[in-house]
PDB file of C-alpha atoms in Angstrom:
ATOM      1  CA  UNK A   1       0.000   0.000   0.000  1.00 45.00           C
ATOM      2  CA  UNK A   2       1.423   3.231  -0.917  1.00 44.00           C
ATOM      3  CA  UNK A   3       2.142   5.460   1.789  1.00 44.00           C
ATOM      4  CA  UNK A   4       0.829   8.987   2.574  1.00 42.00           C
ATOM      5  CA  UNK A   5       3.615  11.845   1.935  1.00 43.00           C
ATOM      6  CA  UNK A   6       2.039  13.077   5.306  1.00 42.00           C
ATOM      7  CA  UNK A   7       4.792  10.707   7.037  1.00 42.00           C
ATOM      8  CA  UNK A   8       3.928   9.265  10.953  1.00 44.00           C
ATOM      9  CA  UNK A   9       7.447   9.448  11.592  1.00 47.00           C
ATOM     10  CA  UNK A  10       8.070  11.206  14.845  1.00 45.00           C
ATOM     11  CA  UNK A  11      11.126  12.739  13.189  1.00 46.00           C
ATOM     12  CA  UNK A  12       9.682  13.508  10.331  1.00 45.00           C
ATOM     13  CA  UNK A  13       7.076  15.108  12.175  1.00 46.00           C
ATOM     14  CA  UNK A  14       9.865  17.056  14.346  1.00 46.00           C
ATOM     15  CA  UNK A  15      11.350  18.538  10.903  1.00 45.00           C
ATOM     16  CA  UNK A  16       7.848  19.557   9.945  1.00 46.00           C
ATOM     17  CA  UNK A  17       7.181  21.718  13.135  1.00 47.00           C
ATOM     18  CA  UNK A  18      10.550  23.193  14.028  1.00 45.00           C
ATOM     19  CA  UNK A  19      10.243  24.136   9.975  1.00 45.00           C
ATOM     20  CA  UNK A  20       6.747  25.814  10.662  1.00 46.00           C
ATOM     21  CA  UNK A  21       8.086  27.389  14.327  1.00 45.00           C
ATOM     22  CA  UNK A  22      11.062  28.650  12.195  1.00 45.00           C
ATOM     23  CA  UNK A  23       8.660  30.226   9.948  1.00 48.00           C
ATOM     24  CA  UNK A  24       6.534  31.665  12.305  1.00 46.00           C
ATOM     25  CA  UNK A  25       9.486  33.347  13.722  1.00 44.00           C
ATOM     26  CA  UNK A  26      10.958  34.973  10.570  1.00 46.00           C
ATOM     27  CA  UNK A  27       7.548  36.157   9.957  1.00 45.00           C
ATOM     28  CA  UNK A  28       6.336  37.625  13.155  1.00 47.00           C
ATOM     29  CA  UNK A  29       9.460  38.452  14.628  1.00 47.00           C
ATOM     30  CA  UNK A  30       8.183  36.171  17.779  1.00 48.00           C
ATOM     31  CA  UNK A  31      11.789  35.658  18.947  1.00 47.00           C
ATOM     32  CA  UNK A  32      12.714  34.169  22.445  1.00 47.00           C
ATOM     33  CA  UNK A  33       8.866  34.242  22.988  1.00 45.00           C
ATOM     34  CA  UNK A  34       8.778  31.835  20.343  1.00 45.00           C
ATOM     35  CA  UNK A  35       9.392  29.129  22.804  1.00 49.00           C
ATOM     36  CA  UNK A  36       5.799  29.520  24.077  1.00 51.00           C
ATOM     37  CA  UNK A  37       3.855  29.026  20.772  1.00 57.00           C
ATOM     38  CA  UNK A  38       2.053  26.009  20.653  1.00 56.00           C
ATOM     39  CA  UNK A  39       1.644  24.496  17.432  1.00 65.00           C
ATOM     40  CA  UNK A  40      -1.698  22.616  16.161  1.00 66.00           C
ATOM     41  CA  UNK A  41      -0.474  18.902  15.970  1.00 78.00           C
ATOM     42  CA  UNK A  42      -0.700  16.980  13.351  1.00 82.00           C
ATOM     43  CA  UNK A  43      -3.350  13.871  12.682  1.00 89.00           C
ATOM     44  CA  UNK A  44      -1.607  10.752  13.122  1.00 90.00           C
ATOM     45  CA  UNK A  45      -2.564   7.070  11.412  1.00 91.00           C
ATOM     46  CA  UNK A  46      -4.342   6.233  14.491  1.00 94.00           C
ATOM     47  CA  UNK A  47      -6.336   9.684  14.066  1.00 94.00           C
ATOM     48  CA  UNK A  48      -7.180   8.645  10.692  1.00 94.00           C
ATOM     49  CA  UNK A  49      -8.302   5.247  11.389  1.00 95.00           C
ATOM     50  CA  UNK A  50     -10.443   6.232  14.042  1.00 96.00           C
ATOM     51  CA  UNK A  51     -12.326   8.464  11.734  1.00 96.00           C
ATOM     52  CA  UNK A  52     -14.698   7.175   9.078  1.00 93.00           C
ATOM     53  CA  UNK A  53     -12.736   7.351   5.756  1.00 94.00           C
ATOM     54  CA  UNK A  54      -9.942   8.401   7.509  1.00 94.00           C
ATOM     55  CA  UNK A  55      -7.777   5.482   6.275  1.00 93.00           C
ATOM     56  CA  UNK A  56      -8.953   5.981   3.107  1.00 94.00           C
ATOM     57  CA  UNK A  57      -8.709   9.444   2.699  1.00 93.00           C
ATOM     58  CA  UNK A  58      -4.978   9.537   3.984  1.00 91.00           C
ATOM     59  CA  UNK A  59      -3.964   6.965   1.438  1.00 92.00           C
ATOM     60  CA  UNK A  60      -5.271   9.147  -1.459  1.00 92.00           C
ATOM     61  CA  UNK A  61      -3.539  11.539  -0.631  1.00 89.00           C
ATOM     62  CA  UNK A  62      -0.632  11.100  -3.080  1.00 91.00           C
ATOM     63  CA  UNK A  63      -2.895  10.510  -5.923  1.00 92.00           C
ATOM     64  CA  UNK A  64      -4.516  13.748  -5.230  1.00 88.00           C
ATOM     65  CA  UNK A  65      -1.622  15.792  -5.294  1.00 88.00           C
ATOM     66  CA  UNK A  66      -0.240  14.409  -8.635  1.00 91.00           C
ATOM     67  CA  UNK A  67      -3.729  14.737 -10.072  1.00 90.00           C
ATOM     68  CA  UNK A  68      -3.758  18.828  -9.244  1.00 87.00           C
ATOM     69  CA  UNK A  69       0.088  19.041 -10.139  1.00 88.00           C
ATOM     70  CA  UNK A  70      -0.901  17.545 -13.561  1.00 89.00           C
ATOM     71  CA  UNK A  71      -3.851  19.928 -13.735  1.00 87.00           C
ATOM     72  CA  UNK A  72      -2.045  22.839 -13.197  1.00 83.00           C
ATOM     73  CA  UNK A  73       0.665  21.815 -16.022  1.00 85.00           C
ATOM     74  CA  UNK A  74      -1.598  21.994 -18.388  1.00 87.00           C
ATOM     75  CA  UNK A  75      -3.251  24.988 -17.639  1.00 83.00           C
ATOM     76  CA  UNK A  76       0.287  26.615 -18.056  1.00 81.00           C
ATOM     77  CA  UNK A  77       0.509  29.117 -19.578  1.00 91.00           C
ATOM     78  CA  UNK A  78      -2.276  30.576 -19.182  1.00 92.00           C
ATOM     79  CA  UNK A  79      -4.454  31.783 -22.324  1.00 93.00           C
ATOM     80  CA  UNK A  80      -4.957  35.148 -21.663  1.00 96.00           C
ATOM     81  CA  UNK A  81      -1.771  36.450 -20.270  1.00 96.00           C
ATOM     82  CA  UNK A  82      -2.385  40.617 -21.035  1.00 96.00           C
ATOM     83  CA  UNK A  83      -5.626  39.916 -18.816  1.00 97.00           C
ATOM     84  CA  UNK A  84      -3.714  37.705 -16.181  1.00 96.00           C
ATOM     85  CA  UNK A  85      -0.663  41.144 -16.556  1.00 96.00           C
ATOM     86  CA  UNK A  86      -3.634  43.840 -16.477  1.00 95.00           C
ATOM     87  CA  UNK A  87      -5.058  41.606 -12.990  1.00 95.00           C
ATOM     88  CA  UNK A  88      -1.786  41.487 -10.767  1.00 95.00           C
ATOM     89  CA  UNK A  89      -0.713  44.944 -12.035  1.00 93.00           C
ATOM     90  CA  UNK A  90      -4.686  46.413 -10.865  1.00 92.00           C
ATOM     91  CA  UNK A  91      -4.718  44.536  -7.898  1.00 91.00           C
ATOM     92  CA  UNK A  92      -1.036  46.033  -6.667  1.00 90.00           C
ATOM     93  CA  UNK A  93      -2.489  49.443  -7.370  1.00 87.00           C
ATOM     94  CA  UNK A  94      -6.264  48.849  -6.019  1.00 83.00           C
ATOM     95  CA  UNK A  95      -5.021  47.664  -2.954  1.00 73.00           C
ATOM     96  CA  UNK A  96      -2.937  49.950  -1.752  1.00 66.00           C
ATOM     97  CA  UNK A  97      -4.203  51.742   1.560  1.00 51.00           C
ATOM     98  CA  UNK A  98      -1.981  54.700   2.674  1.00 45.00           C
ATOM     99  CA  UNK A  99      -4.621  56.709   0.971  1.00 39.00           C
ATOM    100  CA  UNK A 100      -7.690  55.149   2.863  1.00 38.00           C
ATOM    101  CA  UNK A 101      -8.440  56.199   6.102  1.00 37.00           C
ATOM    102  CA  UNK A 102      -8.007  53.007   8.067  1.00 38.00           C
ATOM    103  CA  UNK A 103     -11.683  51.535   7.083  1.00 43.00           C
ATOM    104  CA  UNK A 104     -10.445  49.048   4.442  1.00 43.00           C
ATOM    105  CA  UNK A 105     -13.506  49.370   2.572  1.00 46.00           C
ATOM    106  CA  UNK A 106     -12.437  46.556   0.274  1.00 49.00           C
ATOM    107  CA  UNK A 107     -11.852  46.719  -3.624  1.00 50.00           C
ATOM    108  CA  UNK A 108     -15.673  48.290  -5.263  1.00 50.00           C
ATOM    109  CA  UNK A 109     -16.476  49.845  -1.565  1.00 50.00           C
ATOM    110  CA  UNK A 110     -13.009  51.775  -2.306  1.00 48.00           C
ATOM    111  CA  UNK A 111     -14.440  52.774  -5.552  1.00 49.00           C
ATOM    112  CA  UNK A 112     -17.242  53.947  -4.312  1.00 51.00           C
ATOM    113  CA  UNK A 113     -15.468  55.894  -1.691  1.00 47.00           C
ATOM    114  CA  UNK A 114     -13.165  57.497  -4.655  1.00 46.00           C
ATOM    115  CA  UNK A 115     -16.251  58.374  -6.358  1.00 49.00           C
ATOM    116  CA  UNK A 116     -17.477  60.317  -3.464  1.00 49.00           C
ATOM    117  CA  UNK A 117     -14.426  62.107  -2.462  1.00 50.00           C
ATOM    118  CA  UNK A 118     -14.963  65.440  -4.183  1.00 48.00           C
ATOM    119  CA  UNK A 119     -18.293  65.780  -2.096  1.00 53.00           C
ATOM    120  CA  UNK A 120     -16.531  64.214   0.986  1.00 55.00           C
ATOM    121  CA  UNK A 121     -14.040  67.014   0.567  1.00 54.00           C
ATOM    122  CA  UNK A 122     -16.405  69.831   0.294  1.00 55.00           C
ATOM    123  CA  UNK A 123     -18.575  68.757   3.072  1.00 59.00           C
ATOM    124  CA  UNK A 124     -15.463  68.268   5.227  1.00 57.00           C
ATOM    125  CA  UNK A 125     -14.155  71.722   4.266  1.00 57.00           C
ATOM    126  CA  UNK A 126     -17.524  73.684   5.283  1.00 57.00           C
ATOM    127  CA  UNK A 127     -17.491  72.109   8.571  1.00 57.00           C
ATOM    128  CA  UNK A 128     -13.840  73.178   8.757  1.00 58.00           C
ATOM    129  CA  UNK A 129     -15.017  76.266   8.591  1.00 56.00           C
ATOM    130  CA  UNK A 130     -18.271  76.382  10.353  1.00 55.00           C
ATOM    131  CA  UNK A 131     -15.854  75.097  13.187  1.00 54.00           C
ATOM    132  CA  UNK A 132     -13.647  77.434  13.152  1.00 54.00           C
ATOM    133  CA  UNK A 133     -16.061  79.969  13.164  1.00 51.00           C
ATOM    134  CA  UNK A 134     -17.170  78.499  16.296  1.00 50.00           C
ATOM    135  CA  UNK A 135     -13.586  78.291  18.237  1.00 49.00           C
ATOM    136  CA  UNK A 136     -12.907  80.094  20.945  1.00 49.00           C
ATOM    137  CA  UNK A 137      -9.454  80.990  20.180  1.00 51.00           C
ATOM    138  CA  UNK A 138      -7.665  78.726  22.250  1.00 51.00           C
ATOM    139  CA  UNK A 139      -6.018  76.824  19.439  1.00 52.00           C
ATOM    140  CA  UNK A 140      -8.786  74.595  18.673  1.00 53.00           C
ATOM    141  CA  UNK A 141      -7.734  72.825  15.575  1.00 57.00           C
ATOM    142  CA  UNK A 142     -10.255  72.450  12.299  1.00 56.00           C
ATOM    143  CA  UNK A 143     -10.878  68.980  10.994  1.00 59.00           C
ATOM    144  CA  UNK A 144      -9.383  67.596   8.140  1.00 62.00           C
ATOM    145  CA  UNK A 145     -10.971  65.127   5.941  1.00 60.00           C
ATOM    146  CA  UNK A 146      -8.723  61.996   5.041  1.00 60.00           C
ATOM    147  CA  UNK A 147      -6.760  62.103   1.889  1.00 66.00           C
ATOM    148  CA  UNK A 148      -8.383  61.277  -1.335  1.00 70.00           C
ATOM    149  CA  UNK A 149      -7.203  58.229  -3.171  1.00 71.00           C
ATOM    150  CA  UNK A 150      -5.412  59.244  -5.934  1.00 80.00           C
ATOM    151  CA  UNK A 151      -6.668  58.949  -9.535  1.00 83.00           C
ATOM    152  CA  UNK A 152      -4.310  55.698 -10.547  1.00 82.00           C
ATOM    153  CA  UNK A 153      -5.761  54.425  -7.433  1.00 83.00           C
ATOM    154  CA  UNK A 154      -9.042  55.333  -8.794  1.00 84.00           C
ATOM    155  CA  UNK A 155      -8.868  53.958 -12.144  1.00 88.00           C
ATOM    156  CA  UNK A 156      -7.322  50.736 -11.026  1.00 88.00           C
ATOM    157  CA  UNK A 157      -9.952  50.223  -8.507  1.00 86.00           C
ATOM    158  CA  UNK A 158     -12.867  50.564 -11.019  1.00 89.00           C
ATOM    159  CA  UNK A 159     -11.073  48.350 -13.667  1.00 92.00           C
ATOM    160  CA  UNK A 160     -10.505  45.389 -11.418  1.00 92.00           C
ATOM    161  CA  UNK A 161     -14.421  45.924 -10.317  1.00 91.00           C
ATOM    162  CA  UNK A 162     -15.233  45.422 -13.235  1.00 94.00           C
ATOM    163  CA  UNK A 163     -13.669  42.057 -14.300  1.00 95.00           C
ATOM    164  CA  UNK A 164     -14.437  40.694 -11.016  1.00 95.00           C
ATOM    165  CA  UNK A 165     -17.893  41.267 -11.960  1.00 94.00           C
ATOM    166  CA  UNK A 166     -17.378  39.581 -15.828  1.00 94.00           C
ATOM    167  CA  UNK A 167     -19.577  36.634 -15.742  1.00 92.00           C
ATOM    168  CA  UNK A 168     -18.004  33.947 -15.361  1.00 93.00           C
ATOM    169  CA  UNK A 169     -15.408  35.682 -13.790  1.00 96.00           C
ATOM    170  CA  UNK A 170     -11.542  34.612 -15.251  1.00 96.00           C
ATOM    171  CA  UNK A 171     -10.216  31.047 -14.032  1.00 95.00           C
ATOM    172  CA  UNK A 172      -6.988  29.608 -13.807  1.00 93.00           C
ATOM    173  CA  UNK A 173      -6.927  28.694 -17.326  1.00 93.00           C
ATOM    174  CA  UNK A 174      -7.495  32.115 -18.010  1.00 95.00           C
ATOM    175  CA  UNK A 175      -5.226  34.292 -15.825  1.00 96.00           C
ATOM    176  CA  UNK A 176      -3.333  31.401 -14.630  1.00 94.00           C
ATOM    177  CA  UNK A 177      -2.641  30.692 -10.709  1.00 93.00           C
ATOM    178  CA  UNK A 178      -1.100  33.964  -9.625  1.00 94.00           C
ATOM    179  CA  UNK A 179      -3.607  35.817 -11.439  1.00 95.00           C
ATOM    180  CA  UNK A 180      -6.754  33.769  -9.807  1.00 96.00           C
ATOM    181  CA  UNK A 181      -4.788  34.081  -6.130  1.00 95.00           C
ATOM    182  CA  UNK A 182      -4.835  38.254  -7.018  1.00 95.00           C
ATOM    183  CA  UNK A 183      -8.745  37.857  -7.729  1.00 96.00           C
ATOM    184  CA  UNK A 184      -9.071  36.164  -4.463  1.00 96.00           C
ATOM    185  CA  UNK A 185      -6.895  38.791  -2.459  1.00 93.00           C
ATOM    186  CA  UNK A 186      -9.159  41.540  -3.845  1.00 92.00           C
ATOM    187  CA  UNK A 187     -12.666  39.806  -2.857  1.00 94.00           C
ATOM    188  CA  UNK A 188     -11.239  38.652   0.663  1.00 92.00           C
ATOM    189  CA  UNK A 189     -10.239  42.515   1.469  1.00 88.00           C
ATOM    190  CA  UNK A 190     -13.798  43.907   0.280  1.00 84.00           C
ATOM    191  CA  UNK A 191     -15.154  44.059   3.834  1.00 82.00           C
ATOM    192  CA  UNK A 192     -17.387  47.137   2.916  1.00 82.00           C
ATOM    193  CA  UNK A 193     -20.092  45.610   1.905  1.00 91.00           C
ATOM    194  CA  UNK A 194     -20.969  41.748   3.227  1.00 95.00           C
ATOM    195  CA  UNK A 195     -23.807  40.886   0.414  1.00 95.00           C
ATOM    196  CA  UNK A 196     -21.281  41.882  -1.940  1.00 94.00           C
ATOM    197  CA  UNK A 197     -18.146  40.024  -0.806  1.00 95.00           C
ATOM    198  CA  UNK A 198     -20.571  36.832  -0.571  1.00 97.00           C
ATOM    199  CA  UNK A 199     -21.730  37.260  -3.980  1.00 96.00           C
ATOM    200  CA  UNK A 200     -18.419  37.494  -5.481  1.00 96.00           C
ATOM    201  CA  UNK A 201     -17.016  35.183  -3.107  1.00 97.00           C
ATOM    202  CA  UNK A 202     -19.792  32.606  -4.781  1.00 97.00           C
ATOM    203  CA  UNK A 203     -19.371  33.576  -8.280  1.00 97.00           C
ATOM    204  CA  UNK A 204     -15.322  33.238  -7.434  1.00 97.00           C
ATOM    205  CA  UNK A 205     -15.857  29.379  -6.435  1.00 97.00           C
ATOM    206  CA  UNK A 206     -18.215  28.911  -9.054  1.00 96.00           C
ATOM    207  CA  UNK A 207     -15.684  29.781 -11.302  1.00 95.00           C
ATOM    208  CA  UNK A 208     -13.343  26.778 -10.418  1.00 92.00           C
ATOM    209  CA  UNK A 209     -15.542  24.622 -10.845  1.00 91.00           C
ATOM    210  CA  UNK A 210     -15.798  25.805 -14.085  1.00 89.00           C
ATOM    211  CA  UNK A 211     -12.040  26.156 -14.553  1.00 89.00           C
ATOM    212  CA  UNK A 212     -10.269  23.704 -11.773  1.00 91.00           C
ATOM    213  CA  UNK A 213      -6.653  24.230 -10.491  1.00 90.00           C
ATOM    214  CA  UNK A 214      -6.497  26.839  -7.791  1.00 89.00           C
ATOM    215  CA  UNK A 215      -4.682  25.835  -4.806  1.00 88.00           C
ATOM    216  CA  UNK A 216      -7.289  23.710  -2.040  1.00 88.00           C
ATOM    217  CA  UNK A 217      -6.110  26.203   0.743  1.00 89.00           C
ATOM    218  CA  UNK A 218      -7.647  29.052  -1.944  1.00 93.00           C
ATOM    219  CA  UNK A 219     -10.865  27.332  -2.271  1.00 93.00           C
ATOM    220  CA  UNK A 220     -11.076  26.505   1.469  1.00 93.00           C
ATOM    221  CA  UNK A 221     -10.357  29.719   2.714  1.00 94.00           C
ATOM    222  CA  UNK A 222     -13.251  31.215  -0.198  1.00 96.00           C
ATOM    223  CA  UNK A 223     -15.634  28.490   1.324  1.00 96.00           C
ATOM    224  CA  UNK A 224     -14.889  29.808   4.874  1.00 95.00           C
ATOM    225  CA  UNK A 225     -15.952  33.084   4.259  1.00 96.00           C
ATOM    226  CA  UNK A 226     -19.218  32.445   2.271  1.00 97.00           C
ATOM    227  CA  UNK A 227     -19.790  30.345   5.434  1.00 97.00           C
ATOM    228  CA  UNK A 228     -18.915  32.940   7.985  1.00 97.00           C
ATOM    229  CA  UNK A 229     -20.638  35.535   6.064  1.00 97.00           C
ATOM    230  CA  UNK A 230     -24.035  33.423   5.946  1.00 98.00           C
ATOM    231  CA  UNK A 231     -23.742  32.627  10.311  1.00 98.00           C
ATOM    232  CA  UNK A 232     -23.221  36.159  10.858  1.00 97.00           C
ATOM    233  CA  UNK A 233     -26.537  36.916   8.666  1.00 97.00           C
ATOM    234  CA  UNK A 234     -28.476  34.568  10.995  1.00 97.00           C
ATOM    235  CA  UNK A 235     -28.641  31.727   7.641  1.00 98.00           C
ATOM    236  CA  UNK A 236     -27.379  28.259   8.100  1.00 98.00           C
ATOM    237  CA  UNK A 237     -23.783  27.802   6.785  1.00 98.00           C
ATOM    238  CA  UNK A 238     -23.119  26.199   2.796  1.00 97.00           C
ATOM    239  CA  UNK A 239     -19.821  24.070   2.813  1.00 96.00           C
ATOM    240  CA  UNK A 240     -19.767  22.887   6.034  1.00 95.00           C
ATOM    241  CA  UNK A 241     -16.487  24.731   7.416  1.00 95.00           C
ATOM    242  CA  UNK A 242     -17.526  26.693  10.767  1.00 96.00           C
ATOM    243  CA  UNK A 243     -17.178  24.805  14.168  1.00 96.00           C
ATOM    244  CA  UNK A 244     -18.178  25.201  17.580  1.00 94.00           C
ATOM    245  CA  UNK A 245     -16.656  24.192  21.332  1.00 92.00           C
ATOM    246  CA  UNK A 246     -19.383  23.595  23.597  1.00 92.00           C
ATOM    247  CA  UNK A 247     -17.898  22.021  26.740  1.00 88.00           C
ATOM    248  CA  UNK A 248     -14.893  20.838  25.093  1.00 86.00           C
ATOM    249  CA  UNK A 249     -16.614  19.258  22.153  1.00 90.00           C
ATOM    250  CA  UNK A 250     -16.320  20.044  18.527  1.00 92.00           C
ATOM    251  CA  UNK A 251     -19.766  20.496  16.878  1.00 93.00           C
ATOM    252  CA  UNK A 252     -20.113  21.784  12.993  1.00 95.00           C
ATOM    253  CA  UNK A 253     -22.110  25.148  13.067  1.00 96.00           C
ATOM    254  CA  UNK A 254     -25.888  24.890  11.760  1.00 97.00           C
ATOM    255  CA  UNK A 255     -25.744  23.616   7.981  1.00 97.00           C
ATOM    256  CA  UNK A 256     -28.400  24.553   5.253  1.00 97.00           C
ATOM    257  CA  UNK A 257     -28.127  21.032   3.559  1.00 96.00           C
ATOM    258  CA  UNK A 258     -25.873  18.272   4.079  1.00 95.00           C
ATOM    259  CA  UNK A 259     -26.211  16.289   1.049  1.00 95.00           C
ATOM    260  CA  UNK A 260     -25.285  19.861  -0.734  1.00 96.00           C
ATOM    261  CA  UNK A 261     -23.310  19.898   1.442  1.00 96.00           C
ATOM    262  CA  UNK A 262     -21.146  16.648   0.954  1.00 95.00           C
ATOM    263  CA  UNK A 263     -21.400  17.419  -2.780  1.00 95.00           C
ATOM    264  CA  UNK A 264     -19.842  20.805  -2.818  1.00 94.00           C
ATOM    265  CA  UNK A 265     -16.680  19.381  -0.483  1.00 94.00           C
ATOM    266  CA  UNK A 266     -16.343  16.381  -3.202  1.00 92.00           C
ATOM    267  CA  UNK A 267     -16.529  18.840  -6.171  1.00 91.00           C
ATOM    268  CA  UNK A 268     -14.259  20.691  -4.695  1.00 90.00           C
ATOM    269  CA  UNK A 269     -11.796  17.877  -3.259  1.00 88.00           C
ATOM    270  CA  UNK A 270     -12.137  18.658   0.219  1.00 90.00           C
ATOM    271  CA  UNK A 271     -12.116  16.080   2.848  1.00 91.00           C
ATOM    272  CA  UNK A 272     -15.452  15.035   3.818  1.00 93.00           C
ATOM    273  CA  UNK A 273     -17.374  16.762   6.570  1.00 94.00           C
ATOM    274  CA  UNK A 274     -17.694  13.613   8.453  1.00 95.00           C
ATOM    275  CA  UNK A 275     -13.922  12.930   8.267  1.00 94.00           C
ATOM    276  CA  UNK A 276     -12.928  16.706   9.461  1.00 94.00           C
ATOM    277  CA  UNK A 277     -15.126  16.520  12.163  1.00 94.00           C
ATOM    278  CA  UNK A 278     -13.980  13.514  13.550  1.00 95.00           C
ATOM    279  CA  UNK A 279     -10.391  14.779  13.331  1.00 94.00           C
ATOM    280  CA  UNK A 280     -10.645  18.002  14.830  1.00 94.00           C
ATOM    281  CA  UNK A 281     -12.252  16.286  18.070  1.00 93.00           C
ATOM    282  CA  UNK A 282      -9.698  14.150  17.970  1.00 93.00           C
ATOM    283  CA  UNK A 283      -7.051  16.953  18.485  1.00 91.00           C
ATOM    284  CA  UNK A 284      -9.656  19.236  20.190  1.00 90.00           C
ATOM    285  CA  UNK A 285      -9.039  22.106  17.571  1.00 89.00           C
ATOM    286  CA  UNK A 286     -12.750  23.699  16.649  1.00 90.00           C
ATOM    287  CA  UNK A 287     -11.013  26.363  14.915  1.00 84.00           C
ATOM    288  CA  UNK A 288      -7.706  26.665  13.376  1.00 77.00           C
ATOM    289  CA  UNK A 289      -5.932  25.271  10.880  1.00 75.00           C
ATOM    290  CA  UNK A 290      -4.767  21.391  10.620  1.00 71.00           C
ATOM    291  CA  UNK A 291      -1.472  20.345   8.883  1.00 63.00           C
ATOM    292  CA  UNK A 292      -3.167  18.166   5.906  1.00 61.00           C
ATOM    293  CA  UNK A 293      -6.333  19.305   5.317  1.00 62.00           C
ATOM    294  CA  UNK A 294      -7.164  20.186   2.145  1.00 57.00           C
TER     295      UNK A 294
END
């Protein structure tokens, strides 16, 4: 039986986590705290075979990675490549935020913003002056409205609005990985407006499964936030991806349908709801992520 690449070798495991600890450091700057950071530990066989199509799932998981490896070769390169240049050169302009005022509106919610800023500006400059008609002398200081976003800014805002909105919005095959991942990064910041970012965040996962290849941790963290968006709207979540900790047991949030459900995780090769349920009781972690999930 061919074994998983996710090795059960305590030393391999070891490597793994001093790897991730070493990363964690360079990023965060954590230094001789480091020592306290407890790491999420990793499912071992006997995890996996206590779990129903656990086993089975852990075996696949080779097959699975050469099956995406040989997707994404031949999606390279990808057939548009002055769209895929036009969406990582927008989205480095769009998302730039020195000019916001600390909101992070998100990607059309900046647009908007940009549209209003002549009007913001005027309105900010009469009260300006009505306050300083109003102050007593004393060195009271008028307002100042934040900075307008400058025109580039603008311009690159409205043009990446706009082919996030094309329907069916570009794939991988299209704009290739980098270019999909830049998509992504621009829906994930638009926290303006929560019907919106679920919207595009739905037409973004319908669009792999139209044109399959993105990275799973891409498509997971998409499905997340349709979920989270739907919980905090009082609706019952769609893929299956929220948990609860009630008295030191992990429960899956409300879901709207689990044979959907179960369907959307296969289409999308995610491990099955039963499986990831199991497993994060197993090593008590409702929330977070787990070294080999999909």
């Amino acid at each position: 039986m061919e074994r998983s690449p996710i090795s059960t070798s305590p030393r391999r495991r070891a490597k793994t986590r001093s790897f991730v600890l070493a990363a964690l450091v360079a990023a965060f700057g954590l230094g001789e705290t480091a020592a306290t950071v407890v790491l999420p530990r990793f499912p071992s066989e006997a995890d996996y075979l206590a779990c129903p199509g656990g086993q089975a799932w852990r075996d696949g998981t080779r097959a699975r990675i050469d099956r995406a490896d040989l997707l994404r070769r031949s999606l390279s390169p990808p057939r548009d490549p002055a769209l895929r240049e036009a969406v990582l050169r927008l989205s480095a302009q769009a998302l730039q935020r020195p000019y916001l005022d600390g909101s992070n509106p998100g990607v059309e919610a900046a647009a908007a913003a940009a549209d209003a800023a002549a009007a913001a500006d005027a309105a900010a400059a009469a009260a300006d002056a009505a306050a300083d008609s109003m102050a007593d002398g004393k060195g009271a200081q008028p307002r100042r409205a934040p900075p307008s976003p400058p025109a580039e800014v603008q311009a690159a805002v409205r043009r990446l609005g706009d082919i996030l909105r094309r329907q069916p919005m570009p794939g991988i095959a299209e704009i290739g990985e980098d270019g999909v991942q830049a998509l992504w990064g621009a829906i994930e910041r638009d926290r303006g407006d929560a019907a919106r970012q679920e919207r595009l965040a739905e037409a973004f996962l319908d669009t792999q499964r139209r044109s399959p290849g993105i990275a799973p941790f891409t498509l997971r963290n998409a499905m997340e936030r349709v979920d989270e968006l739907r919980l905090a709207d009082g609706r019952r979540q769609r893929y299956g991806t929220q948990f609860d900790y009630p008295e030191r047991k992990v429960v899956q949030r409300p879901i709207e349908s689990e044979r959907a459900m179960d369907a959307y995780r296969a289409e999308f090769g995610m491990m099955p709801a039963a499986l990831e349920t199991c497993l994060r009781q197993r090593l008590e972690n409702p929330y977070g992520f787990l070294p080999g999930f999909p």
